[in-house]
mmCIF file of C-alpha atoms and ligand atoms in Angstrom:
data_model
loop_
_atom_site.group_PDB
_atom_site.id
_atom_site.type_symbol
_atom_site.label_atom_id
_atom_site.label_comp_id
_atom_site.label_asym_id
_atom_site.label_seq_id
_atom_site.Cartn_x
_atom_site.Cartn_y
_atom_site.Cartn_z
ATOM 1 C CA UNK A 1 -47.746 -19.951 -82.348
ATOM 2 C CA UNK A 2 -48.904 -17.232 -84.826
ATOM 3 C CA UNK A 3 -50.896 -14.346 -83.694
ATOM 4 C CA UNK A 4 -51.779 -10.835 -84.975
ATOM 5 C CA UNK A 5 -50.547 -8.230 -82.498
ATOM 6 C CA UNK A 6 -51.956 -4.625 -82.210
ATOM 7 C CA UNK A 7 -49.979 -2.110 -80.317
ATOM 8 C CA UNK A 8 -48.645 1.447 -80.131
ATOM 9 C CA UNK A 9 -45.053 1.581 -81.190
ATOM 10 C CA UNK A 10 -42.233 3.947 -81.835
ATOM 11 C CA UNK A 11 -39.950 3.635 -84.855
ATOM 12 C CA UNK A 12 -36.231 3.220 -83.737
ATOM 13 C CA UNK A 13 -34.569 2.502 -86.966
ATOM 14 C CA UNK A 14 -35.337 1.677 -90.445
ATOM 15 C CA UNK A 15 -33.090 0.031 -93.086
ATOM 16 C CA UNK A 16 -33.601 -0.799 -96.729
ATOM 17 C CA UNK A 17 -33.997 -4.477 -97.632
ATOM 18 C CA UNK A 18 -33.857 -5.812 -101.188
ATOM 19 C CA UNK A 19 -35.079 -3.253 -103.718
ATOM 20 C CA UNK A 20 -38.395 -2.546 -102.240
ATOM 21 C CA UNK A 21 -38.751 -3.516 -98.624
ATOM 22 C CA UNK A 22 -37.742 -2.298 -95.141
ATOM 23 C CA UNK A 23 -36.606 -3.807 -92.068
ATOM 24 C CA UNK A 24 -37.867 -1.791 -89.189
ATOM 25 C CA UNK A 25 -36.933 -1.834 -85.484
ATOM 26 C CA UNK A 26 -39.709 -0.539 -83.127
ATOM 27 C CA UNK A 27 -40.153 -0.102 -79.467
ATOM 28 C CA UNK A 28 -43.675 -1.180 -78.834
ATOM 29 C CA UNK A 29 -45.807 -0.528 -75.673
ATOM 30 C CA UNK A 30 -46.979 -3.961 -75.203
ATOM 31 C CA UNK A 31 -44.256 -6.327 -76.599
ATOM 32 C CA UNK A 32 -41.097 -4.280 -76.126
ATOM 33 C CA UNK A 33 -38.488 -4.026 -78.923
ATOM 34 C CA UNK A 34 -39.367 -5.858 -82.093
ATOM 35 C CA UNK A 35 -38.139 -6.065 -85.637
ATOM 36 C CA UNK A 36 -40.587 -6.319 -88.564
ATOM 37 C CA UNK A 37 -40.297 -6.569 -92.316
ATOM 38 C CA UNK A 38 -42.403 -4.320 -94.384
ATOM 39 C CA UNK A 39 -42.515 -5.892 -97.813
ATOM 40 C CA UNK A 40 -42.817 -3.556 -100.721
ATOM 41 C CA UNK A 41 -42.974 -0.579 -98.328
ATOM 42 C CA UNK A 42 -40.651 1.666 -100.380
ATOM 43 C CA UNK A 43 -42.660 1.131 -103.558
ATOM 44 C CA UNK A 44 -46.193 1.449 -102.103
ATOM 45 C CA UNK A 45 -47.938 4.645 -102.886
ATOM 46 C CA UNK A 46 -49.826 4.945 -99.613
ATOM 47 C CA UNK A 47 -46.834 6.463 -97.779
ATOM 48 C CA UNK A 48 -45.937 3.367 -95.617
ATOM 49 C CA UNK A 49 -42.241 3.871 -96.338
ATOM 50 C CA UNK A 50 -42.325 7.348 -94.968
ATOM 51 C CA UNK A 51 -44.408 6.357 -92.009
ATOM 52 C CA UNK A 52 -41.893 3.680 -90.899
ATOM 53 C CA UNK A 53 -39.199 6.175 -90.053
ATOM 54 C CA UNK A 54 -37.892 7.265 -86.718
ATOM 55 C CA UNK A 55 -39.168 8.823 -84.434
ATOM 56 C CA UNK A 56 -42.737 8.166 -85.616
ATOM 57 C CA UNK A 57 -45.314 7.096 -83.173
ATOM 58 C CA UNK A 58 -47.498 4.446 -84.805
ATOM 59 C CA UNK A 59 -50.572 2.264 -84.300
ATOM 60 C CA UNK A 60 -49.151 -0.889 -85.472
ATOM 61 C CA UNK A 61 -50.555 -4.340 -86.392
ATOM 62 C CA UNK A 62 -48.150 -7.101 -87.211
ATOM 63 C CA UNK A 63 -48.081 -10.966 -87.632
ATOM 64 C CA UNK A 64 -46.084 -12.463 -84.725
ATOM 65 C CA UNK A 65 -44.651 -15.934 -85.044
ATOM 66 C CA UNK A 66 -42.847 -17.488 -81.981
ATOM 67 C CA UNK A 67 -39.192 -18.042 -82.467
ATOM 68 C CA UNK A 68 -38.823 -15.725 -85.324
ATOM 69 C CA UNK A 69 -36.520 -12.759 -85.176
ATOM 70 C CA UNK A 70 -38.323 -10.792 -87.833
ATOM 71 C CA UNK A 71 -42.116 -10.383 -87.657
ATOM 72 C CA UNK A 72 -44.297 -9.222 -90.503
ATOM 73 C CA UNK A 73 -46.081 -5.946 -90.857
ATOM 74 C CA UNK A 74 -49.753 -6.020 -91.459
ATOM 75 C CA UNK A 75 -50.629 -2.270 -91.133
ATOM 76 C CA UNK A 76 -49.395 0.956 -89.671
ATOM 77 C CA UNK A 77 -50.784 4.430 -89.272
ATOM 78 C CA UNK A 78 -49.924 7.475 -87.092
ATOM 79 C CA UNK A 79 -51.012 7.179 -83.504
ATOM 80 C CA UNK A 80 -49.963 10.745 -82.942
ATOM 81 C CA UNK A 81 -47.996 13.334 -84.819
ATOM 82 C CA UNK A 82 -45.347 15.843 -83.618
ATOM 83 C CA UNK A 83 -45.182 18.317 -86.371
ATOM 84 C CA UNK A 84 -42.911 20.788 -84.548
ATOM 85 C CA UNK A 85 -40.132 18.212 -84.060
ATOM 86 C CA UNK A 86 -39.001 18.717 -87.759
ATOM 87 C CA UNK A 87 -39.486 22.553 -87.402
ATOM 88 C CA UNK A 88 -35.985 23.018 -86.126
ATOM 89 C CA UNK A 89 -32.690 21.225 -85.839
ATOM 90 C CA UNK A 90 -32.296 21.124 -82.101
ATOM 91 C CA UNK A 91 -35.746 19.577 -81.574
ATOM 92 C CA UNK A 92 -35.278 16.893 -84.277
ATOM 93 C CA UNK A 93 -31.769 16.113 -83.089
ATOM 94 C CA UNK A 94 -33.013 15.641 -79.533
ATOM 95 C CA UNK A 95 -35.776 13.300 -80.765
ATOM 96 C CA UNK A 96 -33.304 11.179 -82.778
ATOM 97 C CA UNK A 97 -30.820 10.979 -79.947
ATOM 98 C CA UNK A 98 -33.442 9.977 -77.420
ATOM 99 C CA UNK A 99 -34.667 7.216 -79.874
ATOM 100 C CA UNK A 100 -31.154 5.970 -80.417
ATOM 101 C CA UNK A 101 -30.451 5.898 -76.656
ATOM 102 C CA UNK A 102 -33.601 3.941 -76.166
ATOM 103 C CA UNK A 103 -32.558 1.409 -78.739
ATOM 104 C CA UNK A 104 -29.064 0.902 -77.146
ATOM 105 C CA UNK A 105 -30.656 0.631 -73.736
ATOM 106 C CA UNK A 106 -33.320 -2.093 -74.430
ATOM 107 C CA UNK A 107 -33.425 -5.715 -75.454
ATOM 108 C CA UNK A 108 -35.812 -7.385 -77.734
ATOM 109 C CA UNK A 109 -39.130 -8.776 -76.530
ATOM 110 C CA UNK A 110 -38.876 -7.119 -73.153
ATOM 111 C CA UNK A 111 -41.912 -4.928 -72.596
ATOM 112 C CA UNK A 112 -41.290 -1.758 -70.629
ATOM 113 C CA UNK A 113 -44.379 0.303 -70.535
ATOM 114 C CA UNK A 114 -42.949 3.037 -68.332
ATOM 115 C CA UNK A 115 -40.082 3.481 -70.709
ATOM 116 C CA UNK A 116 -42.610 3.775 -73.497
ATOM 117 C CA UNK A 117 -44.499 6.363 -71.531
ATOM 118 C CA UNK A 118 -41.297 8.269 -70.996
ATOM 119 C CA UNK A 119 -40.297 8.516 -74.585
ATOM 120 C CA UNK A 120 -43.786 9.424 -75.735
ATOM 121 C CA UNK A 121 -43.882 12.134 -73.030
ATOM 122 C CA UNK A 122 -40.601 13.507 -74.322
ATOM 123 C CA UNK A 123 -41.870 13.646 -77.906
ATOM 124 C CA UNK A 124 -44.962 15.505 -76.738
ATOM 125 C CA UNK A 125 -42.966 17.923 -74.654
ATOM 126 C CA UNK A 126 -40.470 18.546 -77.549
ATOM 127 C CA UNK A 127 -43.454 19.326 -79.789
ATOM 128 C CA UNK A 128 -44.963 21.777 -77.334
ATOM 129 C CA UNK A 129 -44.146 25.398 -77.910
ATOM 130 C CA UNK A 130 -41.943 26.879 -76.475
ATOM 131 C CA UNK A 131 -39.835 24.038 -75.313
ATOM 132 C CA UNK A 132 -36.090 23.623 -74.529
ATOM 133 C CA UNK A 133 -34.534 20.534 -76.063
ATOM 134 C CA UNK A 134 -31.527 20.599 -73.892
ATOM 135 C CA UNK A 135 -33.571 20.676 -70.637
ATOM 136 C CA UNK A 136 -35.945 18.096 -72.020
ATOM 137 C CA UNK A 137 -32.981 15.765 -72.926
ATOM 138 C CA UNK A 138 -31.476 16.038 -69.471
ATOM 139 C CA UNK A 139 -34.869 15.179 -68.029
ATOM 140 C CA UNK A 140 -35.085 12.219 -70.257
ATOM 141 C CA UNK A 141 -31.481 10.920 -69.611
ATOM 142 C CA UNK A 142 -32.054 11.053 -65.863
ATOM 143 C CA UNK A 143 -35.440 9.194 -65.981
ATOM 144 C CA UNK A 144 -34.107 6.682 -68.483
ATOM 145 C CA UNK A 145 -31.376 5.817 -66.007
ATOM 146 C CA UNK A 146 -34.083 5.527 -63.363
ATOM 147 C CA UNK A 147 -36.321 3.300 -65.475
ATOM 148 C CA UNK A 148 -33.387 1.122 -66.348
ATOM 149 C CA UNK A 149 -32.580 0.601 -62.685
ATOM 150 C CA UNK A 150 -29.376 2.687 -62.199
ATOM 151 C CA UNK A 151 -30.788 6.011 -61.049
ATOM 152 C CA UNK A 152 -28.007 8.059 -59.375
ATOM 153 C CA UNK A 153 -28.521 8.509 -55.653
ATOM 154 C CA UNK A 154 -28.584 12.286 -55.482
ATOM 155 C CA UNK A 155 -29.435 12.903 -51.773
ATOM 156 C CA UNK A 156 -26.927 11.032 -49.731
ATOM 157 C CA UNK A 157 -23.255 9.941 -49.910
ATOM 158 C CA UNK A 158 -22.983 6.309 -51.101
ATOM 159 C CA UNK A 159 -20.312 5.633 -48.414
ATOM 160 C CA UNK A 160 -21.193 7.488 -45.203
ATOM 161 C CA UNK A 161 -24.953 8.261 -45.893
ATOM 162 C CA UNK A 162 -24.503 11.972 -44.988
ATOM 163 C CA UNK A 163 -26.669 14.366 -47.009
ATOM 164 C CA UNK A 164 -24.851 15.561 -50.061
ATOM 165 C CA UNK A 165 -24.163 19.245 -50.472
ATOM 166 C CA UNK A 166 -21.700 18.981 -53.248
ATOM 167 C CA UNK A 167 -20.529 15.672 -54.742
ATOM 168 C CA UNK A 168 -17.755 13.783 -56.441
ATOM 169 C CA UNK A 169 -18.540 11.320 -59.176
ATOM 170 C CA UNK A 170 -16.562 8.057 -58.782
ATOM 171 C CA UNK A 171 -14.669 6.976 -61.792
ATOM 172 C CA UNK A 172 -15.979 3.404 -62.346
ATOM 173 C CA UNK A 173 -19.325 2.995 -60.727
ATOM 174 C CA UNK A 174 -20.506 6.597 -61.218
ATOM 175 C CA UNK A 175 -21.767 6.699 -57.684
ATOM 176 C CA UNK A 176 -21.933 10.065 -55.927
ATOM 177 C CA UNK A 177 -20.046 10.502 -52.764
ATOM 178 C CA UNK A 178 -19.206 13.457 -50.509
ATOM 179 C CA UNK A 179 -15.749 15.104 -51.118
ATOM 180 C CA UNK A 180 -14.718 13.902 -47.649
ATOM 181 C CA UNK A 181 -15.209 10.279 -48.540
ATOM 182 C CA UNK A 182 -13.717 10.391 -51.969
ATOM 183 C CA UNK A 183 -11.486 13.404 -52.651
ATOM 184 C CA UNK A 184 -10.740 12.270 -56.167
ATOM 185 C CA UNK A 185 -13.268 11.489 -58.835
ATOM 186 C CA UNK A 186 -14.039 11.853 -62.480
ATOM 187 C CA UNK A 187 -16.141 14.867 -62.019
ATOM 188 C CA UNK A 188 -17.166 17.321 -59.370
ATOM 189 C CA UNK A 189 -20.794 18.271 -58.972
ATOM 190 C CA UNK A 190 -21.238 21.549 -57.190
ATOM 191 C CA UNK A 191 -24.072 22.660 -55.089
ATOM 192 C CA UNK A 192 -26.177 24.181 -57.921
ATOM 193 C CA UNK A 193 -25.799 21.267 -60.254
ATOM 194 C CA UNK A 194 -26.720 18.807 -57.618
ATOM 195 C CA UNK A 195 -29.792 20.860 -56.739
ATOM 196 C CA UNK A 196 -30.781 21.149 -60.359
ATOM 197 C CA UNK A 197 -30.578 17.299 -60.769
ATOM 198 C CA UNK A 198 -32.823 16.795 -57.767
ATOM 199 C CA UNK A 199 -35.222 19.266 -59.227
ATOM 200 C CA UNK A 200 -35.192 17.455 -62.427
ATOM 201 C CA UNK A 201 -35.868 14.165 -60.693
ATOM 202 C CA UNK A 202 -38.943 15.492 -58.896
ATOM 203 C CA UNK A 203 -40.498 17.574 -61.505
ATOM 204 C CA UNK A 204 -43.125 16.350 -64.136
ATOM 205 C CA UNK A 205 -41.928 16.627 -67.661
ATOM 206 C CA UNK A 206 -44.736 19.107 -68.465
ATOM 207 C CA UNK A 207 -43.744 21.385 -65.512
ATOM 208 C CA UNK A 208 -40.124 21.889 -66.405
ATOM 209 C CA UNK A 209 -38.892 25.440 -66.368
ATOM 210 C CA UNK A 210 -38.621 27.295 -69.565
ATOM 211 C CA UNK A 211 -35.759 27.668 -72.184
ATOM 212 C CA UNK A 212 -32.414 28.604 -70.808
ATOM 213 C CA UNK A 213 -32.585 26.699 -67.494
ATOM 214 C CA UNK A 214 -30.628 23.595 -68.511
ATOM 215 C CA UNK A 215 -27.311 22.924 -66.701
ATOM 216 C CA UNK A 216 -24.290 22.023 -68.958
ATOM 217 C CA UNK A 217 -22.462 20.360 -66.049
ATOM 218 C CA UNK A 218 -25.489 18.197 -65.220
ATOM 219 C CA UNK A 219 -25.723 17.312 -69.018
ATOM 220 C CA UNK A 220 -22.089 16.110 -69.076
ATOM 221 C CA UNK A 221 -22.693 14.111 -65.836
ATOM 222 C CA UNK A 222 -25.843 12.365 -67.098
ATOM 223 C CA UNK A 223 -24.239 11.267 -70.364
ATOM 224 C CA UNK A 224 -21.213 9.962 -68.543
ATOM 225 C CA UNK A 225 -23.608 8.107 -66.274
ATOM 226 C CA UNK A 226 -25.316 6.456 -69.090
ATOM 227 C CA UNK A 227 -22.073 5.749 -70.892
ATOM 228 C CA UNK A 228 -20.803 3.920 -67.668
ATOM 229 C CA UNK A 229 -24.011 1.722 -67.414
ATOM 230 C CA UNK A 230 -25.190 0.914 -70.975
ATOM 231 C CA UNK A 231 -22.982 -1.007 -73.396
ATOM 232 C CA UNK A 232 -22.669 0.799 -76.707
ATOM 233 C CA UNK A 233 -24.207 3.987 -75.372
ATOM 234 C CA UNK A 234 -20.883 5.897 -75.881
ATOM 235 C CA UNK A 235 -21.012 5.046 -79.658
ATOM 236 C CA UNK A 236 -24.317 6.824 -80.296
ATOM 237 C CA UNK A 237 -24.358 7.987 -83.897
ATOM 238 C CA UNK A 238 -26.626 10.985 -83.311
ATOM 239 C CA UNK A 239 -24.593 12.223 -80.380
ATOM 240 C CA UNK A 240 -21.955 14.046 -82.483
ATOM 241 C CA UNK A 241 -24.596 16.098 -84.248
ATOM 242 C CA UNK A 242 -26.412 16.830 -81.088
ATOM 243 C CA UNK A 243 -23.169 18.143 -79.534
ATOM 244 C CA UNK A 244 -22.430 20.266 -82.632
ATOM 245 C CA UNK A 245 -25.627 22.144 -82.387
ATOM 246 C CA UNK A 246 -25.096 22.992 -78.789
ATOM 247 C CA UNK A 247 -22.030 24.976 -79.664
HETATM 248 ZN ZN1 LIG B 1 -19.375 10.446 -47.509
#
């Protein structure tokens, strides 16, 4: 079946194809992750080539043909712009890392409107002034894990069910247990880090505390948690740059 699809979409990745075209992977609100070919986009004078770059948020129309891996672009324009993202390195690095994580964590043709909402909320929050990219990334990572179905259980020990005061992260599964049940683990989460993560879980992204509130220990834990659960997540290309600018 052939149909023209209209949807909001976020550009995940864009690669050159032949001498004038682009192959673009997008995460769309209504159809999930898709790949499209934009013929002649790099030569067109209307700026389509620049539009089809991560992490742009587009209103997209494309021709969908069942059974085909690559769909065909009809038109694209900005759905929203986030001008402050390119204003400094930390903000743009956070946006690129978030987009790459989303790409690694999702499959083609699997619509996940809540994940779409999460990434768009992140871009909006990164664009707001002032905003703390580190804090926002930690929020994003925790809620990404939640939407993907492996949210860490932050309140009670996975083994004995007692409320967690501090926690030990188990090596393989990444579960949190109380130090009594599992004295050894890959990482210790102290009382403050655990409280911080719970706060992050319950707060709306627009109500996060101001710059300087992010917890390095929580950040390390969240990344490790995603690495444990998503294939390929530990090979994120944009992670090296993101880590460099933290130091
Ligand atoms: Zn326990």
